[in-house]
Amino acid sequence: MKMNALDAKIGQLKEYLSSGEKRIAVLTHTNPDGDAIGSSLAWAAVLRSMGHTVNCLVPNRYPNFLAWMPDIADVIIAKEANEKAERVVDEADIIFCLDFNRIDRLENLSTHIVNNSKAVRILIDHHLDPPLEEYALAFSDHTSCSTSYLVYRIAERLTGVEVFDREAAEALYVGIMTDTGNFSFSYLTPGLFRAVADLIEKGIDVPSINSRVYNAYSEGRMRLLGYVLLQKMQLIENNRIAYIGLQEHELRRFDFQIGDSEGFVNYPLSVTSVQMSAMFLETRKFIRISFRSKGNVDVSEFAARYFGGGGHKNASGGKSFEPMDKTIENFKKAVAEYFKEKQL
């Protein structure tokens, strides 16, 4: 989002946030990750500094490696406190949707918001193709490395970054760090590193944050990773495509916890020949699919065309309501068709 366009939207945002205290709900997506939680906590801090009453909500529980984050204990988990979550939504004057761009990514809350909420909806997100008709105002920038960095840029113009104390700076850093793969993915701009320098000046401990996020896994998670790489990773299409399929009974074998499979889909991309990686994770209702790629392979387009998903060019997701074997069969056919069409 260019600076002049951002400044114009800031003016509109100020109008929504003026005229007295507002009751605000900050929502993020199902299976919240570091960017979802980090951007939500930091944005809540900005809004509270302006005198508003703010509640953060997530559809289901966040992964254990984020449980240390300041103020995360106050986040309302709708799956565990549904009535409270619905009440907060019903009473909200404004709903901010962070790190997702479709209301249907909120599980049961989606229907409740559409049918019951009269709140103004405002989007802050970095994913492709948002349905803008769902929002009164949208800060949508797919060139932003993370929603957390977008929150930083908005706050810079709305309140000034002095609004961020050390804890809010930690939240933003977690979001930026995790969504950039520890600063290894695209959209790494000079402005981003200037923002990170500012967060460090707030007193955050970068090595400690890194360790808390990346060195806080269970023994089961580590053994599951070994099992995935040794027995589940498959290569097809002349070793250009990798996929991993994990069923519920396999996850139970390793005492699977939310967040334990985080990053697994990235490992096959370390193989020189692999251009695209997919992971199929079986849940009770459907198979959740993660796609990653390198170079010119657009997994956002692929996910949207074949698996009703989307996201970013090199990192996207989708769903399948077929059994695992049928889902993988469909994936193989889709890959063959897509790579032939695109001459990849």
Coordinates of C-alpha atoms in Angstrom, one line a residue:
M1 CA 0.0 0.0 0.0
K2 CA 1.5 3.3 -1.1
M3 CA 2.0 6.0 1.5
N4 CA -0.6 8.4 0.0
A5 CA -3.2 5.7 -0.2
L6 CA -2.4 4.7 3.4
D7 CA -2.6 8.3 4.6
A8 CA -6.1 8.7 3.0
K9 CA -7.4 5.6 4.8
I10 CA -5.9 6.8 8.1
G11 CA -8.2 9.8 7.8
Q12 CA -11.2 7.6 7.5
L13 CA -10.0 5.4 10.3
K14 CA -9.7 8.5 12.6
E15 CA -13.3 9.3 11.9
Y16 CA -14.5 5.8 13.0
L17 CA -12.4 6.0 16.2
S18 CA -13.3 9.6 17.1
S19 CA -16.4 10.8 19.0
G20 CA -15.9 9.0 22.3
E21 CA -15.1 5.6 23.6
K22 CA -15.9 2.6 21.4
R23 CA -16.4 -1.0 22.2
I24 CA -14.1 -2.9 19.9
A25 CA -13.6 -6.5 19.0
V26 CA -10.3 -7.5 17.4
L27 CA -10.7 -10.9 15.6
T28 CA -8.2 -13.1 13.8
H29 CA -8.4 -16.4 12.0
T30 CA -8.8 -20.1 12.9
N31 CA -5.6 -21.8 13.9
P32 CA -4.0 -18.5 14.8
D33 CA -0.3 -18.2 14.1
G34 CA 2.4 -15.8 15.3
D35 CA 1.3 -13.0 13.0
A36 CA -2.4 -13.4 13.8
I37 CA -1.7 -13.2 17.6
G38 CA 1.1 -10.6 17.4
S39 CA -0.8 -8.2 15.2
S40 CA -4.0 -8.5 17.3
L41 CA -2.3 -7.9 20.7
A42 CA -0.3 -4.9 19.3
W43 CA -3.4 -3.4 17.6
A44 CA -5.4 -3.8 20.8
A45 CA -2.7 -1.8 22.6
V46 CA -3.0 1.0 20.0
L47 CA -6.7 1.1 20.4
R48 CA -6.6 1.1 24.2
S49 CA -4.1 4.0 24.2
M50 CA -6.8 6.0 22.4
G51 CA -9.3 5.3 25.2
H52 CA -11.3 2.4 23.7
T53 CA -12.5 -0.8 25.3
V54 CA -11.0 -3.7 23.4
N55 CA -11.3 -7.5 23.4
C56 CA -9.2 -9.9 21.3
L57 CA -10.9 -13.0 20.0
V58 CA -9.7 -16.2 18.2
P59 CA -11.9 -19.0 17.0
N60 CA -9.8 -21.8 18.5
R61 CA -6.7 -22.1 20.7
Y62 CA -3.3 -20.7 19.7
P63 CA -0.2 -23.0 19.6
N64 CA 1.7 -23.6 22.8
F65 CA 4.8 -21.9 21.6
L66 CA 2.9 -18.5 21.8
A67 CA 1.5 -19.0 25.3
W68 CA 4.3 -16.9 26.9
M69 CA 3.2 -13.7 25.1
P70 CA 2.1 -10.8 27.3
D71 CA -1.7 -10.3 27.5
I72 CA -2.4 -13.6 25.6
A73 CA -4.2 -15.0 28.6
D74 CA -6.9 -12.3 28.1
V75 CA -7.6 -13.4 24.5
I76 CA -11.1 -14.9 24.3
I77 CA -11.1 -18.4 22.7
A78 CA -14.5 -18.8 21.1
K79 CA -14.4 -22.6 21.0
E80 CA -13.9 -22.6 24.8
A81 CA -16.1 -19.6 25.7
N82 CA -18.6 -19.3 22.9
E83 CA -21.3 -17.3 24.8
K84 CA -18.7 -14.7 26.0
A85 CA -17.3 -14.4 22.4
E86 CA -20.8 -13.9 20.9
R87 CA -21.6 -11.3 23.6
V88 CA -18.5 -9.4 22.8
V89 CA -19.3 -9.5 19.1
D90 CA -22.9 -8.4 19.7
E91 CA -21.9 -5.5 21.9
A92 CA -19.1 -4.2 19.6
D93 CA -19.3 -0.9 17.8
I94 CA -16.4 -1.8 15.6
I95 CA -14.9 -5.2 14.6
F96 CA -11.4 -5.2 13.3
C97 CA -10.5 -8.3 11.2
L98 CA -6.7 -9.0 11.3
D99 CA -4.6 -11.3 9.2
F100 CA -7.5 -12.8 7.2
N101 CA -9.8 -11.3 4.7
R102 CA -12.9 -13.5 4.6
I103 CA -15.5 -13.6 7.4
D104 CA -16.0 -17.3 6.8
R105 CA -12.5 -18.0 8.3
L106 CA -13.9 -17.6 11.8
E107 CA -15.7 -21.0 12.2
N108 CA -18.9 -20.7 14.2
L109 CA -18.4 -17.0 14.8
S110 CA -18.7 -16.3 11.0
T111 CA -22.4 -17.1 11.0
H112 CA -23.0 -15.2 14.2
I113 CA -21.3 -12.0 12.9
V114 CA -23.1 -12.1 9.6
N115 CA -26.5 -12.7 11.2
N116 CA -26.3 -10.7 14.4
S117 CA -23.6 -8.1 14.5
K118 CA -24.3 -4.5 13.6
A119 CA -20.7 -3.4 14.1
V120 CA -18.6 -1.5 11.5
R121 CA -16.1 -4.0 10.0
I122 CA -12.6 -2.8 9.3
L123 CA -10.0 -5.0 7.6
I124 CA -6.2 -5.0 8.3
D125 CA -4.6 -7.8 6.3
H126 CA -1.9 -8.8 3.7
H127 CA -3.6 -11.6 1.8
L128 CA -4.7 -11.5 -1.8
D129 CA -8.2 -10.7 -3.2
P130 CA -10.1 -9.5 -0.2
P131 CA -13.9 -9.3 -0.6
L132 CA -14.1 -5.6 -0.1
E133 CA -17.8 -5.5 0.1
E134 CA -17.6 -7.1 3.5
Y135 CA -15.8 -4.1 5.0
A136 CA -16.5 -0.5 5.6
L137 CA -12.8 0.2 5.4
A138 CA -9.9 -2.0 4.3
F139 CA -6.2 -1.8 4.9
S140 CA -5.2 -4.5 2.5
D141 CA -1.6 -4.8 1.2
H142 CA -0.4 -8.1 -0.2
T143 CA 3.1 -6.7 -0.5
S144 CA 3.4 -6.3 3.2
C145 CA 5.5 -9.1 4.7
S146 CA 3.0 -9.5 7.6
T147 CA -0.1 -8.1 9.1
S148 CA 2.1 -7.1 12.1
Y149 CA 4.2 -4.8 9.9
L150 CA 1.0 -3.3 8.4
V151 CA -0.2 -2.6 12.0
Y152 CA 3.1 -0.9 12.7
R153 CA 2.8 1.3 9.6
I154 CA -0.8 2.3 10.5
A155 CA 0.1 3.1 14.1
E156 CA 3.0 5.2 12.9
R157 CA 0.6 7.5 11.2
L158 CA -2.4 7.2 13.6
T159 CA -0.8 7.6 17.0
G160 CA 3.0 7.5 16.5
V161 CA 5.1 4.4 17.3
E162 CA 5.7 5.7 20.8
V163 CA 2.4 4.0 21.6
F164 CA 4.2 0.7 21.6
D165 CA 5.8 -0.3 24.8
R166 CA 8.2 -3.3 25.1
E167 CA 5.4 -5.9 25.3
A168 CA 3.6 -4.5 22.3
A169 CA 6.9 -4.4 20.4
E170 CA 7.4 -8.0 21.3
A171 CA 4.1 -8.9 19.9
L172 CA 4.9 -7.1 16.6
Y173 CA 8.3 -8.7 16.4
V174 CA 6.8 -12.2 16.8
G175 CA 4.4 -11.6 14.0
I176 CA 7.0 -10.2 11.7
M177 CA 9.6 -12.9 12.5
T178 CA 7.3 -15.8 12.1
D179 CA 5.6 -14.6 8.9
T180 CA 8.9 -13.9 7.2
G181 CA 10.4 -17.3 8.2
N182 CA 12.9 -15.5 10.4
F183 CA 13.5 -12.9 7.7
S184 CA 14.1 -15.3 4.8
F185 CA 10.9 -14.8 2.7
S186 CA 10.0 -12.1 0.2
Y187 CA 8.9 -8.5 0.8
L188 CA 11.9 -7.8 3.0
T189 CA 12.1 -4.0 2.5
P190 CA 14.4 -1.4 4.0
G191 CA 11.3 0.0 5.7
L192 CA 10.7 -3.3 7.4
F193 CA 14.2 -3.4 8.9
R194 CA 13.9 0.2 10.0
A195 CA 10.7 -0.8 11.8
V196 CA 12.5 -3.8 13.4
A197 CA 15.3 -1.6 14.6
D198 CA 12.6 0.6 16.2
L199 CA 11.1 -2.4 18.0
I200 CA 14.5 -3.4 19.3
E201 CA 15.0 0.1 20.7
K202 CA 11.8 -0.5 22.7
G203 CA 13.9 -3.0 24.7
I204 CA 12.9 -6.4 23.2
D205 CA 15.3 -9.3 23.6
V206 CA 15.6 -10.8 20.1
P207 CA 17.5 -14.0 21.1
S208 CA 15.0 -14.7 23.9
I209 CA 12.0 -14.3 21.6
N210 CA 13.6 -16.5 19.0
S211 CA 14.2 -19.2 21.5
R212 CA 10.7 -19.0 23.0
V213 CA 9.1 -19.4 19.6
Y214 CA 11.5 -21.9 17.9
N215 CA 12.8 -23.9 20.9
A216 CA 9.6 -24.6 22.8
Y217 CA 8.4 -27.7 21.1
S218 CA 7.5 -31.0 22.7
E219 CA 9.3 -34.3 22.3
G220 CA 6.3 -35.6 20.4
R221 CA 6.6 -32.8 17.9
M222 CA 10.3 -33.5 17.2
R223 CA 9.6 -37.2 16.7
L224 CA 6.7 -36.4 14.4
L225 CA 9.0 -34.3 12.3
G226 CA 11.5 -37.1 12.0
Y227 CA 8.6 -39.5 11.0
V228 CA 7.4 -37.0 8.4
L229 CA 10.8 -36.5 6.8
L230 CA 11.7 -40.2 6.8
Q231 CA 8.4 -41.9 5.9
K232 CA 5.8 -39.4 4.8
M233 CA 7.6 -37.0 2.4
Q234 CA 6.9 -38.1 -1.2
L235 CA 8.4 -36.6 -4.4
I236 CA 6.7 -36.6 -7.8
E237 CA 6.9 -34.9 -11.1
N238 CA 10.6 -35.5 -11.6
N239 CA 11.2 -34.5 -7.9
R240 CA 9.8 -31.1 -8.5
I241 CA 6.8 -31.6 -6.2
A242 CA 6.8 -32.8 -2.7
Y243 CA 3.8 -33.7 -0.5
I244 CA 3.2 -34.9 3.0
G245 CA -0.1 -36.5 4.1
L246 CA -0.8 -37.0 7.8
Q247 CA -3.9 -38.7 9.1
E248 CA -5.5 -38.4 12.5
H249 CA -4.2 -41.8 13.8
E250 CA -0.7 -40.8 12.9
L251 CA -1.0 -37.5 14.8
R252 CA -2.4 -39.2 17.9
R253 CA 0.6 -41.5 17.8
F254 CA 2.8 -38.5 18.5
D255 CA 0.5 -36.8 21.0
F256 CA -0.2 -34.0 18.5
Q257 CA -0.9 -30.6 19.9
I258 CA -2.1 -27.5 18.1
G259 CA 0.9 -25.9 16.3
D260 CA 3.0 -29.1 16.3
S261 CA 3.0 -29.2 12.5
E262 CA 4.0 -25.6 12.1
G263 CA 6.7 -25.2 9.4
F264 CA 6.6 -28.9 8.3
V265 CA 5.5 -27.9 4.8
N266 CA 8.6 -25.8 4.3
Y267 CA 11.2 -28.6 4.8
P268 CA 10.8 -30.2 1.4
L269 CA 11.7 -26.9 -0.3
S270 CA 15.3 -27.4 1.0
V271 CA 15.7 -30.1 -1.6
T272 CA 17.2 -28.3 -4.6
S273 CA 14.9 -29.8 -7.2
V274 CA 11.6 -29.2 -5.3
Q275 CA 9.6 -26.2 -6.5
M276 CA 6.4 -26.8 -4.6
S277 CA 5.5 -28.5 -1.4
A278 CA 2.1 -29.5 0.0
M279 CA 1.0 -30.9 3.3
F280 CA -2.3 -32.6 3.9
L281 CA -3.4 -32.6 7.6
E282 CA -6.5 -34.7 8.4
T283 CA -9.0 -33.2 10.8
R284 CA -12.5 -34.5 11.9
K285 CA -14.3 -32.3 9.3
F286 CA -11.9 -31.9 6.4
I287 CA -8.3 -32.1 5.2
R288 CA -6.5 -28.9 5.8
I289 CA -3.9 -28.2 3.1
S290 CA -0.8 -26.0 3.2
F291 CA 1.1 -25.1 0.0
R292 CA 4.6 -23.5 -0.2
S293 CA 6.7 -22.8 -3.3
K294 CA 9.8 -21.1 -4.5
G295 CA 10.5 -19.1 -7.7
N296 CA 7.6 -18.6 -10.1
V297 CA 5.3 -21.3 -8.9
D298 CA 2.1 -19.4 -7.8
V299 CA 0.5 -21.6 -5.1
S300 CA -2.1 -18.9 -4.4
E301 CA -3.5 -19.4 -7.9
F302 CA -3.1 -23.2 -7.6
A303 CA -4.9 -23.3 -4.3
A304 CA -7.8 -21.2 -5.5
R305 CA -8.3 -23.2 -8.7
Y306 CA -8.2 -26.7 -7.2
F307 CA -8.8 -26.5 -3.5
G308 CA -11.0 -23.5 -2.8
G309 CA -8.2 -21.6 -1.1
G310 CA -5.7 -18.8 -1.6
G311 CA -3.1 -16.7 0.2
H312 CA 0.2 -15.5 -1.2
K313 CA 2.2 -16.4 -4.3
N314 CA 4.6 -18.6 -2.4
A315 CA 2.5 -19.5 0.7
S316 CA -1.2 -20.5 0.5
G317 CA -3.7 -22.9 1.8
G318 CA -6.9 -24.8 1.0
K319 CA -9.3 -27.6 2.0
S320 CA -10.5 -30.9 0.8
F321 CA -13.6 -32.7 1.9
E322 CA -12.5 -36.0 0.2
P323 CA -10.7 -38.8 2.1
M324 CA -6.9 -38.6 2.2
D325 CA -6.2 -41.0 -0.7
K326 CA -8.7 -39.3 -3.0
T327 CA -7.4 -35.8 -2.0
I328 CA -3.8 -36.8 -2.8
E329 CA -5.0 -38.4 -6.1
N330 CA -6.7 -35.1 -7.0
F331 CA -3.6 -33.2 -6.0
K332 CA -1.4 -35.3 -8.3
K333 CA -3.8 -34.7 -11.3
A334 CA -4.0 -31.0 -10.5
V335 CA -0.2 -30.6 -10.3
A336 CA 0.3 -32.4 -13.6
E337 CA -2.3 -30.2 -15.3
Y338 CA -1.1 -26.9 -13.8
F339 CA 2.6 -27.4 -14.4
K340 CA 1.9 -28.4 -18.0
E341 CA -0.3 -25.4 -18.6
K342 CA 2.2 -23.0 -17.0
Q343 CA 5.1 -24.7 -18.7
L344 CA 6.9 -25.0 -15.4

